[in-house]
Amino acid sequence: PPTHSGNPDSESRRGFLFVSIYHFPIFACNFVSMKELLTRTLSGAVLVALIIGSILLSPWAYAALMLFAVTVGTLEMANLQSVTDKTHRGFGLFFNVGLFALLSLVALSCLPLQCCLFTLLFLLMPFLLALFSKQYDFKTIAAFCYGSMCFVSIPAALMLFFYRQDLFGELAGPGLLLLVFAFLWVNDTFAYLTGRLLGKHKLFERISPGKTIEGSVGGLVFTLIGILIYSHFTDALSHATAIGLTLVAVVFGTLGDLSESMLKRQVGVKDSGHLIPGHGGILDRFDSVFFAVPFVFVYLLLL
């Protein structure tokens, strides 16, 4: 996100004013060449189109997009944990893609819900990998495997459950998934603008120097206003549920943003990857979504 990165170098690259809708600029001035601006705009627009288009097209289309995100995101997590050996990276990728495939097939009603119990077997795999590893200790392998499972593959699969009416009733469908993205896009946009205009007090300076308390509060307030307006025109979402959903998504989305910044700061990198020109990697763009989704999922199940 524009001012949420925990790396000062990343902040300096963004020395221009812009409004972000899933991290691509609307207008800009100073310090950025037109070529870079055009690159950021086009790549951001393609990313938004892919996300919205796949969600609306079918659950299988979105599953395919998430499979790609899980594959790349797992390898980015390996880089952040300094796991460079191809064998270890391959096993970690196998665990995460396998876990995502299992949960996705359950979400898409190809397997019964009871099959989710097989997730426990995947959680034991890092122990076996560390047991036979001569290059990395358990801490490194656990950070890589469990980090990518919890931060990438499980959240990516959980989003597919949002299509199931037997779990989420009238809320289920592509609209619910788009709503979660909208929460975080709106919050990101107005947190940036409010922080630029009013930001004085750092929210978490040790991790993300550009993030302010005023910006975070502003993003939350405008997101709440937006969802209350939306809930006024739909019977599927009451005002109370809408407020709770917004708080969960925004608060944990912000914590996800900070968590990914922490990982990058620990290894001294600006971005988790270079897949998306001008934006970084999968983890840079999906950090808040992946972190917030499990909490949103549980919140909705408890309603």
mmCIF file of N, CA and C in Angstrom, residues 61-133:
data_model
loop_
_atom_site.group_PDB
_atom_site.id
_atom_site.type_symbol
_atom_site.label_atom_id
_atom_site.label_comp_id
_atom_site.label_asym_id
_atom_site.label_seq_id
_atom_site.Cartn_x
_atom_site.Cartn_y
_atom_site.Cartn_z
ATOM 1 N N ALA A 61 -12.798 -19.973 -11.812
ATOM 2 C CA ALA A 61 -11.887 -18.976 -12.372
ATOM 3 C C ALA A 61 -11.110 -18.284 -11.254
ATOM 4 N N TYR A 62 -11.816 -17.960 -10.169
ATOM 5 C CA TYR A 62 -11.132 -17.322 -9.045
ATOM 6 C C TYR A 62 -10.175 -18.308 -8.371
ATOM 7 N N ALA A 63 -10.549 -19.597 -8.318
ATOM 8 C CA ALA A 63 -9.663 -20.613 -7.756
ATOM 9 C C ALA A 63 -8.367 -20.712 -8.562
ATOM 10 N N ALA A 64 -8.489 -20.598 -9.877
ATOM 11 C CA ALA A 64 -7.298 -20.649 -10.730
ATOM 12 C C ALA A 64 -6.382 -19.454 -10.451
ATOM 13 N N LEU A 65 -6.983 -18.283 -10.284
ATOM 14 C CA LEU A 65 -6.191 -17.093 -9.959
ATOM 15 C C LEU A 65 -5.498 -17.248 -8.614
ATOM 16 N N MET A 66 -6.220 -17.795 -7.629
ATOM 17 C CA MET A 66 -5.648 -17.985 -6.305
ATOM 18 C C MET A 66 -4.572 -19.071 -6.300
ATOM 19 N N LEU A 67 -4.722 -20.091 -7.150
ATOM 20 C CA LEU A 67 -3.687 -21.118 -7.261
ATOM 21 C C LEU A 67 -2.373 -20.492 -7.716
ATOM 22 N N PHE A 68 -2.476 -19.596 -8.665
ATOM 23 C CA PHE A 68 -1.289 -18.880 -9.133
ATOM 24 C C PHE A 68 -0.716 -18.022 -8.010
ATOM 25 N N ALA A 69 -1.589 -17.330 -7.271
ATOM 26 C CA ALA A 69 -1.146 -16.475 -6.169
ATOM 27 C C ALA A 69 -0.475 -17.297 -5.071
ATOM 28 N N VAL A 70 -1.028 -18.474 -4.775
ATOM 29 C CA VAL A 70 -0.442 -19.346 -3.751
ATOM 30 C C VAL A 70 0.944 -19.826 -4.188
ATOM 31 N N THR A 71 1.070 -20.204 -5.442
ATOM 32 C CA THR A 71 2.359 -20.679 -5.951
ATOM 33 C C THR A 71 3.428 -19.601 -5.833
ATOM 34 N N VAL A 72 3.126 -18.421 -6.328
ATOM 35 C CA VAL A 72 4.106 -17.330 -6.290
ATOM 36 C C VAL A 72 4.312 -16.843 -4.861
ATOM 37 N N GLY A 73 3.226 -16.711 -4.101
ATOM 38 C CA GLY A 73 3.325 -16.225 -2.727
ATOM 39 C C GLY A 73 4.165 -17.141 -1.848
ATOM 40 N N THR A 74 4.066 -18.460 -2.060
ATOM 41 C CA THR A 74 4.869 -19.408 -1.289
ATOM 42 C C THR A 74 6.354 -19.227 -1.574
ATOM 43 N N LEU A 75 6.699 -19.042 -2.823
ATOM 44 C CA LEU A 75 8.100 -18.827 -3.183
ATOM 45 C C LEU A 75 8.609 -17.484 -2.643
ATOM 46 N N GLU A 76 7.736 -16.488 -2.614
ATOM 47 C CA GLU A 76 8.134 -15.207 -2.017
ATOM 48 C C GLU A 76 8.376 -15.361 -0.523
ATOM 49 N N MET A 77 7.547 -16.156 0.150
ATOM 50 C CA MET A 77 7.752 -16.395 1.576
ATOM 51 C C MET A 77 9.071 -17.129 1.804
ATOM 52 N N ALA A 78 9.417 -18.043 0.920
ATOM 53 C CA ALA A 78 10.707 -18.731 1.021
ATOM 54 C C ALA A 78 11.855 -17.729 0.947
ATOM 55 N N ASN A 79 11.736 -16.756 0.062
ATOM 56 C CA ASN A 79 12.768 -15.720 -0.048
ATOM 57 C C ASN A 79 12.853 -14.884 1.225
ATOM 58 N N LEU A 80 11.699 -14.540 1.791
ATOM 59 C CA LEU A 80 11.689 -13.726 3.010
ATOM 60 C C LEU A 80 12.269 -14.484 4.202
ATOM 61 N N GLN A 81 12.237 -15.808 4.167
ATOM 62 C CA GLN A 81 12.801 -16.625 5.246
ATOM 63 C C GLN A 81 14.180 -17.181 4.877
ATOM 64 N N SER A 82 14.727 -16.677 3.768
ATOM 65 C CA SER A 82 16.079 -17.059 3.321
ATOM 66 C C SER A 82 16.217 -18.553 3.052
ATOM 67 N N VAL A 83 15.166 -19.159 2.553
ATOM 68 C CA VAL A 83 15.209 -20.563 2.144
ATOM 69 C C VAL A 83 15.499 -20.588 0.647
ATOM 70 N N THR A 84 16.740 -20.900 0.296
ATOM 71 C CA THR A 84 17.171 -20.830 -1.103
ATOM 72 C C THR A 84 17.341 -22.200 -1.747
ATOM 73 N N ASP A 85 17.459 -23.259 -0.946
ATOM 74 C CA ASP A 85 17.649 -24.590 -1.499
ATOM 75 C C ASP A 85 16.414 -25.031 -2.286
ATOM 76 N N LYS A 86 16.635 -25.520 -3.499
ATOM 77 C CA LYS A 86 15.514 -25.867 -4.382
ATOM 78 C C LYS A 86 14.671 -27.017 -3.834
ATOM 79 N N THR A 87 15.305 -27.967 -3.179
ATOM 80 C CA THR A 87 14.551 -29.101 -2.633
ATOM 81 C C THR A 87 13.596 -28.656 -1.537
ATOM 82 N N HIS A 88 14.091 -27.835 -0.621
ATOM 83 C CA HIS A 88 13.247 -27.338 0.466
ATOM 84 C C HIS A 88 12.133 -26.443 -0.066
ATOM 85 N N ARG A 89 12.466 -25.604 -1.035
ATOM 86 C CA ARG A 89 11.440 -24.743 -1.642
ATOM 87 C C ARG A 89 10.382 -25.597 -2.348
ATOM 88 N N GLY A 90 10.838 -26.678 -2.995
ATOM 89 C CA GLY A 90 9.916 -27.551 -3.702
ATOM 90 C C GLY A 90 8.950 -28.251 -2.756
ATOM 91 N N PHE A 91 9.489 -28.757 -1.630
ATOM 92 C CA PHE A 91 8.619 -29.415 -0.653
ATOM 93 C C PHE A 91 7.627 -28.411 -0.047
ATOM 94 N N GLY A 92 8.113 -27.208 0.277
ATOM 95 C CA GLY A 92 7.228 -26.184 0.829
ATOM 96 C C GLY A 92 6.128 -25.820 -0.147
ATOM 97 N N LEU A 93 6.483 -25.723 -1.425
ATOM 98 C CA LEU A 93 5.501 -25.418 -2.465
ATOM 99 C C LEU A 93 4.490 -26.554 -2.590
ATOM 100 N N PHE A 94 4.967 -27.798 -2.513
ATOM 101 C CA PHE A 94 4.083 -28.961 -2.591
ATOM 102 C C PHE A 94 3.079 -28.951 -1.433
ATOM 103 N N PHE A 95 3.554 -28.665 -0.212
ATOM 104 C CA PHE A 95 2.662 -28.619 0.944
ATOM 105 C C PHE A 95 1.580 -27.564 0.759
ATOM 106 N N ASN A 96 1.982 -26.384 0.302
ATOM 107 C CA ASN A 96 1.036 -25.280 0.221
ATOM 108 C C ASN A 96 0.047 -25.438 -0.921
ATOM 109 N N VAL A 97 0.524 -25.868 -2.076
ATOM 110 C CA VAL A 97 -0.386 -26.092 -3.200
ATOM 111 C C VAL A 97 -1.330 -27.247 -2.884
ATOM 112 N N GLY A 98 -0.803 -28.287 -2.231
ATOM 113 C CA GLY A 98 -1.651 -29.418 -1.853
ATOM 114 C C GLY A 98 -2.729 -29.017 -0.860
ATOM 115 N N LEU A 99 -2.333 -28.224 0.140
ATOM 116 C CA LEU A 99 -3.306 -27.756 1.135
ATOM 117 C C LEU A 99 -4.356 -26.872 0.488
ATOM 118 N N PHE A 100 -3.922 -25.975 -0.395
ATOM 119 C CA PHE A 100 -4.874 -25.102 -1.094
ATOM 120 C C PHE A 100 -5.825 -25.930 -1.957
ATOM 121 N N ALA A 101 -5.296 -26.910 -2.666
ATOM 122 C CA ALA A 101 -6.130 -27.745 -3.536
ATOM 123 C C ALA A 101 -7.168 -28.511 -2.717
ATOM 124 N N LEU A 102 -6.745 -29.076 -1.590
ATOM 125 C CA LEU A 102 -7.663 -29.820 -0.738
ATOM 126 C C LEU A 102 -8.819 -28.937 -0.265
ATOM 127 N N LEU A 103 -8.494 -27.798 0.310
ATOM 128 C CA LEU A 103 -9.530 -26.907 0.842
ATOM 129 C C LEU A 103 -10.389 -26.314 -0.270
ATOM 130 N N SER A 104 -9.788 -26.061 -1.413
ATOM 131 C CA SER A 104 -10.552 -25.513 -2.537
ATOM 132 C C SER A 104 -11.577 -26.509 -3.055
ATOM 133 N N LEU A 105 -11.180 -27.770 -3.141
ATOM 134 C CA LEU A 105 -12.112 -28.799 -3.603
ATOM 135 C C LEU A 105 -13.259 -28.987 -2.614
ATOM 136 N N VAL A 106 -12.976 -28.817 -1.339
ATOM 137 C CA VAL A 106 -14.047 -28.852 -0.341
ATOM 138 C C VAL A 106 -14.965 -27.648 -0.531
ATOM 139 N N ALA A 107 -14.359 -26.474 -0.700
ATOM 140 C CA ALA A 107 -15.144 -25.244 -0.871
ATOM 141 C C ALA A 107 -16.031 -25.310 -2.100
ATOM 142 N N LEU A 108 -15.536 -25.945 -3.155
ATOM 143 C CA LEU A 108 -16.282 -26.030 -4.417
ATOM 144 C C LEU A 108 -17.198 -27.255 -4.462
ATOM 145 N N SER A 109 -17.390 -27.885 -3.290
ATOM 146 C CA SER A 109 -18.315 -29.019 -3.128
ATOM 147 C C SER A 109 -17.905 -30.261 -3.909
ATOM 148 N N CYS A 110 -16.641 -30.381 -4.231
ATOM 149 C CA CYS A 110 -16.148 -31.593 -4.882
ATOM 150 C C CYS A 110 -15.777 -32.652 -3.848
ATOM 151 N N LEU A 111 -15.526 -32.204 -2.616
ATOM 152 C CA LEU A 111 -15.216 -33.102 -1.505
ATOM 153 C C LEU A 111 -16.085 -32.699 -0.318
ATOM 154 N N PRO A 112 -16.427 -33.639 0.544
ATOM 155 C CA PRO A 112 -17.248 -33.291 1.723
ATOM 156 C C PRO A 112 -16.458 -32.451 2.729
ATOM 157 N N LEU A 113 -17.187 -31.738 3.567
ATOM 158 C CA LEU A 113 -16.556 -30.871 4.556
ATOM 159 C C LEU A 113 -15.626 -31.647 5.493
ATOM 160 N N GLN A 114 -15.911 -32.900 5.728
ATOM 161 C CA GLN A 114 -15.078 -33.703 6.622
ATOM 162 C C GLN A 114 -13.635 -33.805 6.144
ATOM 163 N N CYS A 115 -13.433 -33.622 4.855
ATOM 164 C CA CYS A 115 -12.078 -33.721 4.301
ATOM 165 C C CYS A 115 -11.163 -32.596 4.797
ATOM 166 N N CYS A 116 -11.761 -31.559 5.364
ATOM 167 C CA CYS A 116 -10.950 -30.481 5.944
ATOM 168 C C CYS A 116 -10.047 -31.010 7.059
ATOM 169 N N LEU A 117 -10.428 -32.141 7.643
ATOM 170 C CA LEU A 117 -9.616 -32.727 8.716
ATOM 171 C C LEU A 117 -8.230 -33.139 8.217
ATOM 172 N N PHE A 118 -8.112 -33.402 6.923
ATOM 173 C CA PHE A 118 -6.804 -33.765 6.366
ATOM 174 C C PHE A 118 -5.810 -32.609 6.462
ATOM 175 N N THR A 119 -6.319 -31.409 6.752
ATOM 176 C CA THR A 119 -5.439 -30.258 6.968
ATOM 177 C C THR A 119 -4.429 -30.552 8.079
ATOM 178 N N LEU A 120 -4.841 -31.329 9.063
ATOM 179 C CA LEU A 120 -3.958 -31.670 10.176
ATOM 180 C C LEU A 120 -2.705 -32.393 9.691
ATOM 181 N N LEU A 121 -2.837 -33.195 8.650
ATOM 182 C CA LEU A 121 -1.678 -33.912 8.117
ATOM 183 C C LEU A 121 -0.675 -32.953 7.498
ATOM 184 N N PHE A 122 -1.177 -31.939 6.813
ATOM 185 C CA PHE A 122 -0.287 -30.950 6.218
ATOM 186 C C PHE A 122 0.457 -30.159 7.297
ATOM 187 N N LEU A 123 -0.195 -29.948 8.417
ATOM 188 C CA LEU A 123 0.437 -29.190 9.497
ATOM 189 C C LEU A 123 1.600 -29.955 10.133
ATOM 190 N N LEU A 124 1.639 -31.267 9.939
ATOM 191 C CA LEU A 124 2.738 -32.070 10.488
ATOM 192 C C LEU A 124 3.920 -32.183 9.522
ATOM 193 N N MET A 125 3.707 -31.865 8.261
ATOM 194 C CA MET A 125 4.749 -32.036 7.250
ATOM 195 C C MET A 125 6.039 -31.259 7.529
ATOM 196 N N PRO A 126 5.964 -30.006 8.010
ATOM 197 C CA PRO A 126 7.207 -29.271 8.292
ATOM 198 C C PRO A 126 8.110 -29.978 9.297
ATOM 199 N N PHE A 127 7.529 -30.712 10.241
ATOM 200 C CA PHE A 127 8.339 -31.471 11.187
ATOM 201 C C PHE A 127 9.162 -32.527 10.455
ATOM 202 N N LEU A 128 8.533 -33.209 9.499
ATOM 203 C CA LEU A 128 9.240 -34.235 8.741
ATOM 204 C C LEU A 128 10.311 -33.624 7.847
ATOM 205 N N LEU A 129 10.006 -32.491 7.252
ATOM 206 C CA LEU A 129 10.986 -31.816 6.406
ATOM 207 C C LEU A 129 12.203 -31.390 7.217
ATOM 208 N N ALA A 130 11.957 -30.867 8.412
ATOM 209 C CA ALA A 130 13.065 -30.445 9.277
ATOM 210 C C ALA A 130 13.855 -31.648 9.787
ATOM 211 N N LEU A 131 13.162 -32.757 10.023
ATOM 212 C CA LEU A 131 13.813 -33.959 10.540
ATOM 213 C C LEU A 131 14.880 -34.476 9.579
ATOM 214 N N PHE A 132 14.587 -34.428 8.289
ATOM 215 C CA PHE A 132 15.518 -34.957 7.292
ATOM 216 C C PHE A 132 16.379 -33.877 6.632
ATOM 217 N N SER A 133 16.252 -32.646 7.091
ATOM 218 C CA SER A 133 17.018 -31.553 6.501
ATOM 219 C C SER A 133 18.399 -31.451 7.134
#
